[in-house]
mmCIF file of C-alpha atoms in Angstrom:
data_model
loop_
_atom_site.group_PDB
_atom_site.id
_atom_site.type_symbol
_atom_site.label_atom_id
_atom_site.label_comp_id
_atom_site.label_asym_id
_atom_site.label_seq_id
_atom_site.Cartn_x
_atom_site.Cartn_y
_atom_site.Cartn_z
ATOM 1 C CA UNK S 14 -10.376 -5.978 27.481
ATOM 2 C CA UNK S 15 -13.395 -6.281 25.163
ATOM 3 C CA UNK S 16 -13.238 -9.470 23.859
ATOM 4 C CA UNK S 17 -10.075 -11.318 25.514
ATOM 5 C CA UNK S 18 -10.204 -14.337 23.726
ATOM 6 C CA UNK S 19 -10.313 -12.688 20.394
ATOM 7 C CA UNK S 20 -7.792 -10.032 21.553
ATOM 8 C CA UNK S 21 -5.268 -12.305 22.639
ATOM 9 C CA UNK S 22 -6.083 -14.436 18.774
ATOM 10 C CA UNK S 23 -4.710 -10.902 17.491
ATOM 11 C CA UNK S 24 -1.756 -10.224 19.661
ATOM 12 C CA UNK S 25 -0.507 -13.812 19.220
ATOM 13 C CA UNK S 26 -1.092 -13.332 15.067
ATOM 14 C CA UNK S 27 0.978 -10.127 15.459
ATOM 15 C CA UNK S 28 3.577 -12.090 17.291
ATOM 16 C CA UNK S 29 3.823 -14.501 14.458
ATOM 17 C CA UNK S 30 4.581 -12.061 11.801
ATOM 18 C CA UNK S 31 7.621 -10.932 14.067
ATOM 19 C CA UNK S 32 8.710 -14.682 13.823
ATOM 20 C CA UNK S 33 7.948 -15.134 10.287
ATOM 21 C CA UNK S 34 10.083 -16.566 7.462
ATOM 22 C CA UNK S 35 10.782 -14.697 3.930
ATOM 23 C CA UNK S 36 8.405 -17.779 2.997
ATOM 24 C CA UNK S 37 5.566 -17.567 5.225
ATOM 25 C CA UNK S 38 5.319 -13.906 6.282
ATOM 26 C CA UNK S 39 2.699 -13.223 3.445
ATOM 27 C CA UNK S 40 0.321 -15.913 4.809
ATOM 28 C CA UNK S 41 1.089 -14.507 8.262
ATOM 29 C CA UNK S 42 0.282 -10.905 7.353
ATOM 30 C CA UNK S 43 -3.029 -12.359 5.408
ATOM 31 C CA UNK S 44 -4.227 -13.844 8.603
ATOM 32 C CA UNK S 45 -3.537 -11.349 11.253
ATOM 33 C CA UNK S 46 -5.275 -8.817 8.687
ATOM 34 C CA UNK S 47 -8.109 -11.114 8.584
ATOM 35 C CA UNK S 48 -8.349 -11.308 12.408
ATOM 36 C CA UNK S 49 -7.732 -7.093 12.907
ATOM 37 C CA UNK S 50 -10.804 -7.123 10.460
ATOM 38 C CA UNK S 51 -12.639 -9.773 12.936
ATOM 39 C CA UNK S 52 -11.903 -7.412 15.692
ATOM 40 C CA UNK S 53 -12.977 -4.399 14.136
ATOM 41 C CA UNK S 54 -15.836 -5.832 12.975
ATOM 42 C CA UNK S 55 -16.790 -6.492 16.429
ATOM 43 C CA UNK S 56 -16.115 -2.740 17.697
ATOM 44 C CA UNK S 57 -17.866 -1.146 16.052
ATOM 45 C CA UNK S 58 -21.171 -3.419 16.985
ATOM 46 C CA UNK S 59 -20.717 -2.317 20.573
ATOM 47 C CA UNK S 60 -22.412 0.775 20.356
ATOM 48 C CA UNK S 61 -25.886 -1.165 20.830
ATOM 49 C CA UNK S 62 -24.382 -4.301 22.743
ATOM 50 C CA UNK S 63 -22.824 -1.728 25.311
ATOM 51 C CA UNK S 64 -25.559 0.967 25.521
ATOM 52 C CA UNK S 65 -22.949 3.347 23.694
ATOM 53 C CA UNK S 66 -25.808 4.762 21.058
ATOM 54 C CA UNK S 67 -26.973 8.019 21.874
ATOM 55 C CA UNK S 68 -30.174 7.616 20.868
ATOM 56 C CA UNK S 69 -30.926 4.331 23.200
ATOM 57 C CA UNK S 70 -31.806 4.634 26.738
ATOM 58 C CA UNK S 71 -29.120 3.414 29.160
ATOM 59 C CA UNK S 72 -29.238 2.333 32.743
ATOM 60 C CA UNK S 73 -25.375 3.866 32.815
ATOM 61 C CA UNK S 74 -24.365 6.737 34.424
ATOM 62 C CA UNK S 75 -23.319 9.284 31.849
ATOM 63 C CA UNK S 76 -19.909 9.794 32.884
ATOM 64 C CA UNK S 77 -19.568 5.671 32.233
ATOM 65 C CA UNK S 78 -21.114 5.748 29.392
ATOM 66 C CA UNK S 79 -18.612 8.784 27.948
ATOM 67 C CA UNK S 80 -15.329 6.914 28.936
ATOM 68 C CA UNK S 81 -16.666 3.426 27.443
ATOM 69 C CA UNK S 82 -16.931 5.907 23.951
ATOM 70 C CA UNK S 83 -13.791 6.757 24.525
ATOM 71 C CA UNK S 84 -12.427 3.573 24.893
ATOM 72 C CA UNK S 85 -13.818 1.742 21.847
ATOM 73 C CA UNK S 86 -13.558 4.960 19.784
ATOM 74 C CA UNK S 87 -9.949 4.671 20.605
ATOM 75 C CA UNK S 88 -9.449 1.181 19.985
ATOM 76 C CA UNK S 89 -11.323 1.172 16.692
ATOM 77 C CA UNK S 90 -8.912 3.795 15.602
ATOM 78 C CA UNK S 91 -6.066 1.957 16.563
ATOM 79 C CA UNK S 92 -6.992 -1.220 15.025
ATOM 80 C CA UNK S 93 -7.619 0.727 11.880
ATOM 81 C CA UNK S 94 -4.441 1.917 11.646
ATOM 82 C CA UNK S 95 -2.859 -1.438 12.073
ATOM 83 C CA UNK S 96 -5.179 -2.647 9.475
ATOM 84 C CA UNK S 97 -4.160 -0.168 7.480
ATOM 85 C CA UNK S 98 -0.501 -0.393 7.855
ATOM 86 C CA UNK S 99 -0.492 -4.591 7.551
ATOM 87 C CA UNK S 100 -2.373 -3.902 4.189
ATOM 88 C CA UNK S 101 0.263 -1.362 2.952
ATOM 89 C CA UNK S 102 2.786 -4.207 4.511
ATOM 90 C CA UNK S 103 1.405 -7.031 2.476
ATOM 91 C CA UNK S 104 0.615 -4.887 -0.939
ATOM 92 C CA UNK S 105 4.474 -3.799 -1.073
ATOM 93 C CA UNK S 106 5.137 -7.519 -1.297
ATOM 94 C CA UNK S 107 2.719 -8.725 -3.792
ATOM 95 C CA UNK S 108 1.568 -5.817 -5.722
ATOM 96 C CA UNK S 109 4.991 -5.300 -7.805
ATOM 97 C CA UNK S 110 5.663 -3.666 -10.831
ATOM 98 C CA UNK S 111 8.118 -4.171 -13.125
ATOM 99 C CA UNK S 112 9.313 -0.492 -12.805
ATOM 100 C CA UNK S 113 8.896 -1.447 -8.633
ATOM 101 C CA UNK S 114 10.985 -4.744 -9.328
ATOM 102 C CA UNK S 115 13.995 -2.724 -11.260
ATOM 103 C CA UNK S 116 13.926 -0.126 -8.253
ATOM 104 C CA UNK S 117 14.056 -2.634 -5.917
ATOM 105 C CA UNK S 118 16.752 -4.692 -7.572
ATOM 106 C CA UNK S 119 18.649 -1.743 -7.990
ATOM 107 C CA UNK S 120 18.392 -0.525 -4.263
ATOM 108 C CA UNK S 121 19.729 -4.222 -3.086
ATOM 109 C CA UNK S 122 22.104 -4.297 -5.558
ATOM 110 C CA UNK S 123 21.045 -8.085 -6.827
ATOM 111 C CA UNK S 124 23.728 -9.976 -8.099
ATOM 112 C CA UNK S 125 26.383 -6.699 -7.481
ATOM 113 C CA UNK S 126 24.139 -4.607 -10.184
ATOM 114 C CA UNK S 127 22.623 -1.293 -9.442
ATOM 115 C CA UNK S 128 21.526 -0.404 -12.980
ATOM 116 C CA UNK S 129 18.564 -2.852 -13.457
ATOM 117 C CA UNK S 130 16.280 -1.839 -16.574
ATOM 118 C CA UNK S 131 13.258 -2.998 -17.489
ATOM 119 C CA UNK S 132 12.810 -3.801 -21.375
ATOM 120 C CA UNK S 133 9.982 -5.094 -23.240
ATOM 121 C CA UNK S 134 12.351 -8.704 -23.175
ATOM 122 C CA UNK S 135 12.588 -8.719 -19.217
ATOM 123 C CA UNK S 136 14.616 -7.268 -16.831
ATOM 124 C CA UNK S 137 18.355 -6.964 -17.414
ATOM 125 C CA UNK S 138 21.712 -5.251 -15.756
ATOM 126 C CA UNK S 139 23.195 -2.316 -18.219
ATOM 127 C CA UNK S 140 26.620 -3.549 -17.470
ATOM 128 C CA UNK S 141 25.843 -6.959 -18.371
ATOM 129 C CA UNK S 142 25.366 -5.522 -21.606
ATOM 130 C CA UNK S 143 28.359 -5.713 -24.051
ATOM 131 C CA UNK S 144 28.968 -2.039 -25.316
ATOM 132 C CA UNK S 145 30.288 -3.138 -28.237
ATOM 133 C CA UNK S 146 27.498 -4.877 -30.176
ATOM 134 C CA UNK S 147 24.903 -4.040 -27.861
ATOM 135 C CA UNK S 148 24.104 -8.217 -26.765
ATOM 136 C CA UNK S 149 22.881 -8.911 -23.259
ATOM 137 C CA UNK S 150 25.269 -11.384 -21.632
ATOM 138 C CA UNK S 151 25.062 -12.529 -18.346
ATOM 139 C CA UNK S 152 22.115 -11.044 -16.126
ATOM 140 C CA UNK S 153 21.691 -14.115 -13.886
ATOM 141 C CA UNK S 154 22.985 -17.186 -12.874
ATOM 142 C CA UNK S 155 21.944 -18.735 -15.963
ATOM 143 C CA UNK S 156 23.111 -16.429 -18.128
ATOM 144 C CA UNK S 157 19.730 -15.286 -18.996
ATOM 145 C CA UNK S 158 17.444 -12.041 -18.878
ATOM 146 C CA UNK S 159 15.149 -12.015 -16.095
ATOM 147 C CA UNK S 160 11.811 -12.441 -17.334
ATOM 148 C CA UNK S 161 9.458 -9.417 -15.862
ATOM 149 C CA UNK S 162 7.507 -12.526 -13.903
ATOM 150 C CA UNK S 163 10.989 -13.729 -12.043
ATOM 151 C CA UNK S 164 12.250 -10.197 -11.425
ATOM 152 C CA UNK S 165 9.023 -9.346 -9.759
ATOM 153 C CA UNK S 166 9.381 -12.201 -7.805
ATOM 154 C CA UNK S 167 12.529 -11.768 -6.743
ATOM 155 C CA UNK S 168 11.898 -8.218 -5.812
ATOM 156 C CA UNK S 169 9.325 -9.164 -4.025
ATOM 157 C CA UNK S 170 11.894 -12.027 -1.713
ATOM 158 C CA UNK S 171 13.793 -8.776 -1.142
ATOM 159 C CA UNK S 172 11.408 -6.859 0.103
ATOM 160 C CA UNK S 173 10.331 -9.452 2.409
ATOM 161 C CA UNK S 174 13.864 -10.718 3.606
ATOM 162 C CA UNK S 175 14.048 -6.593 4.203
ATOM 163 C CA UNK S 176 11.398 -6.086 6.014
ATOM 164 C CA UNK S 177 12.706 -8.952 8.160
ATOM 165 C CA UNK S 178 15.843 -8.343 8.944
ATOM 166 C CA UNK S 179 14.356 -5.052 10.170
ATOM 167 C CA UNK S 180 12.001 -6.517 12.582
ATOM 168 C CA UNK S 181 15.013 -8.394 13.727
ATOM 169 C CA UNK S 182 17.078 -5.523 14.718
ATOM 170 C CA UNK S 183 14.075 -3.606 16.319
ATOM 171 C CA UNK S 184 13.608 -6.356 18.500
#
């Protein structure tokens, strides 16, 4: 371990994103990125705290000094990836499109609809609307077209709620 207090302030952030609610996994997945920044921020400083650069002179035997490399070489890329996957995690629930929204409420079927479009009005169901004169009717509970704000919202509840209920089986 590197730095075990900070290490095990990462693991137990990691842990609480497996625990997470459809409410609070967004503020979950902002801190443990935070903290996998933290971390990586401190990797890639030990070069000159551990005697790692090449160009200092080291009391370390080479052989040491090539598996300590190693070791934070490897860690730094694995906390990158994390970082990078926990960003990707965290944009796919609040950077949504309106075109992202429709797919999404399509895929999940909301409200027993797969054929979500997105209109300059909102966000409505084709079915809902009546083929004879062309009026939306019912979309929603309320009877209403989904405004482009409440669709991406609610896409972005599924894909959250998803994501969840996948963790959930893979554990």
């Amino acid at each position: 371990m590197l730095f075990p207090a900070l290490e095990e302030r990462v693991s137990k952030a990691a842990l609480a994103i497996a625990e997470a609610s459809s409410e609070t996994i967004i503020e979950r997945c902002q801190r443990y990125l935070e903290l996998l920044n933290e971390y990586r921020r401190e990797l890639l400083m030990l070069p000159t705290t551990l005697e790692l650069d090449p160009r200092a002179t080291s009391s370390s035997s080479p052989e040491e000094i090539g598996t300590n490399r190693k070791t934070v070489r490897l860690t730094v890329e694995n906390t990158t990836q994390e970082r990078n996957r926990i960003e990707a995690l965290l944009r796919s629930f609040t950077a949504v499109s309106g075109y992202e929204a429709v797919e999404t409420l399509n895929s999940r079927k909301y409200q027993g609809h797969a054929d979500w479009e997105l209109k300059a009005s909102g966000v409505r169901s084709a079915s809902s609307v009546n083929s004879s004169n062309g009026n939306p009717s019912s979309t929603n509970s309320n009877g209403e077209i989904l405004s482009i704000q409440d669709a991406v919202a609610t896409a972005s509840l599924l894909r959250r709620e998803a994501y969840l209920a996948q963790v959930s089986i893979s554990r």
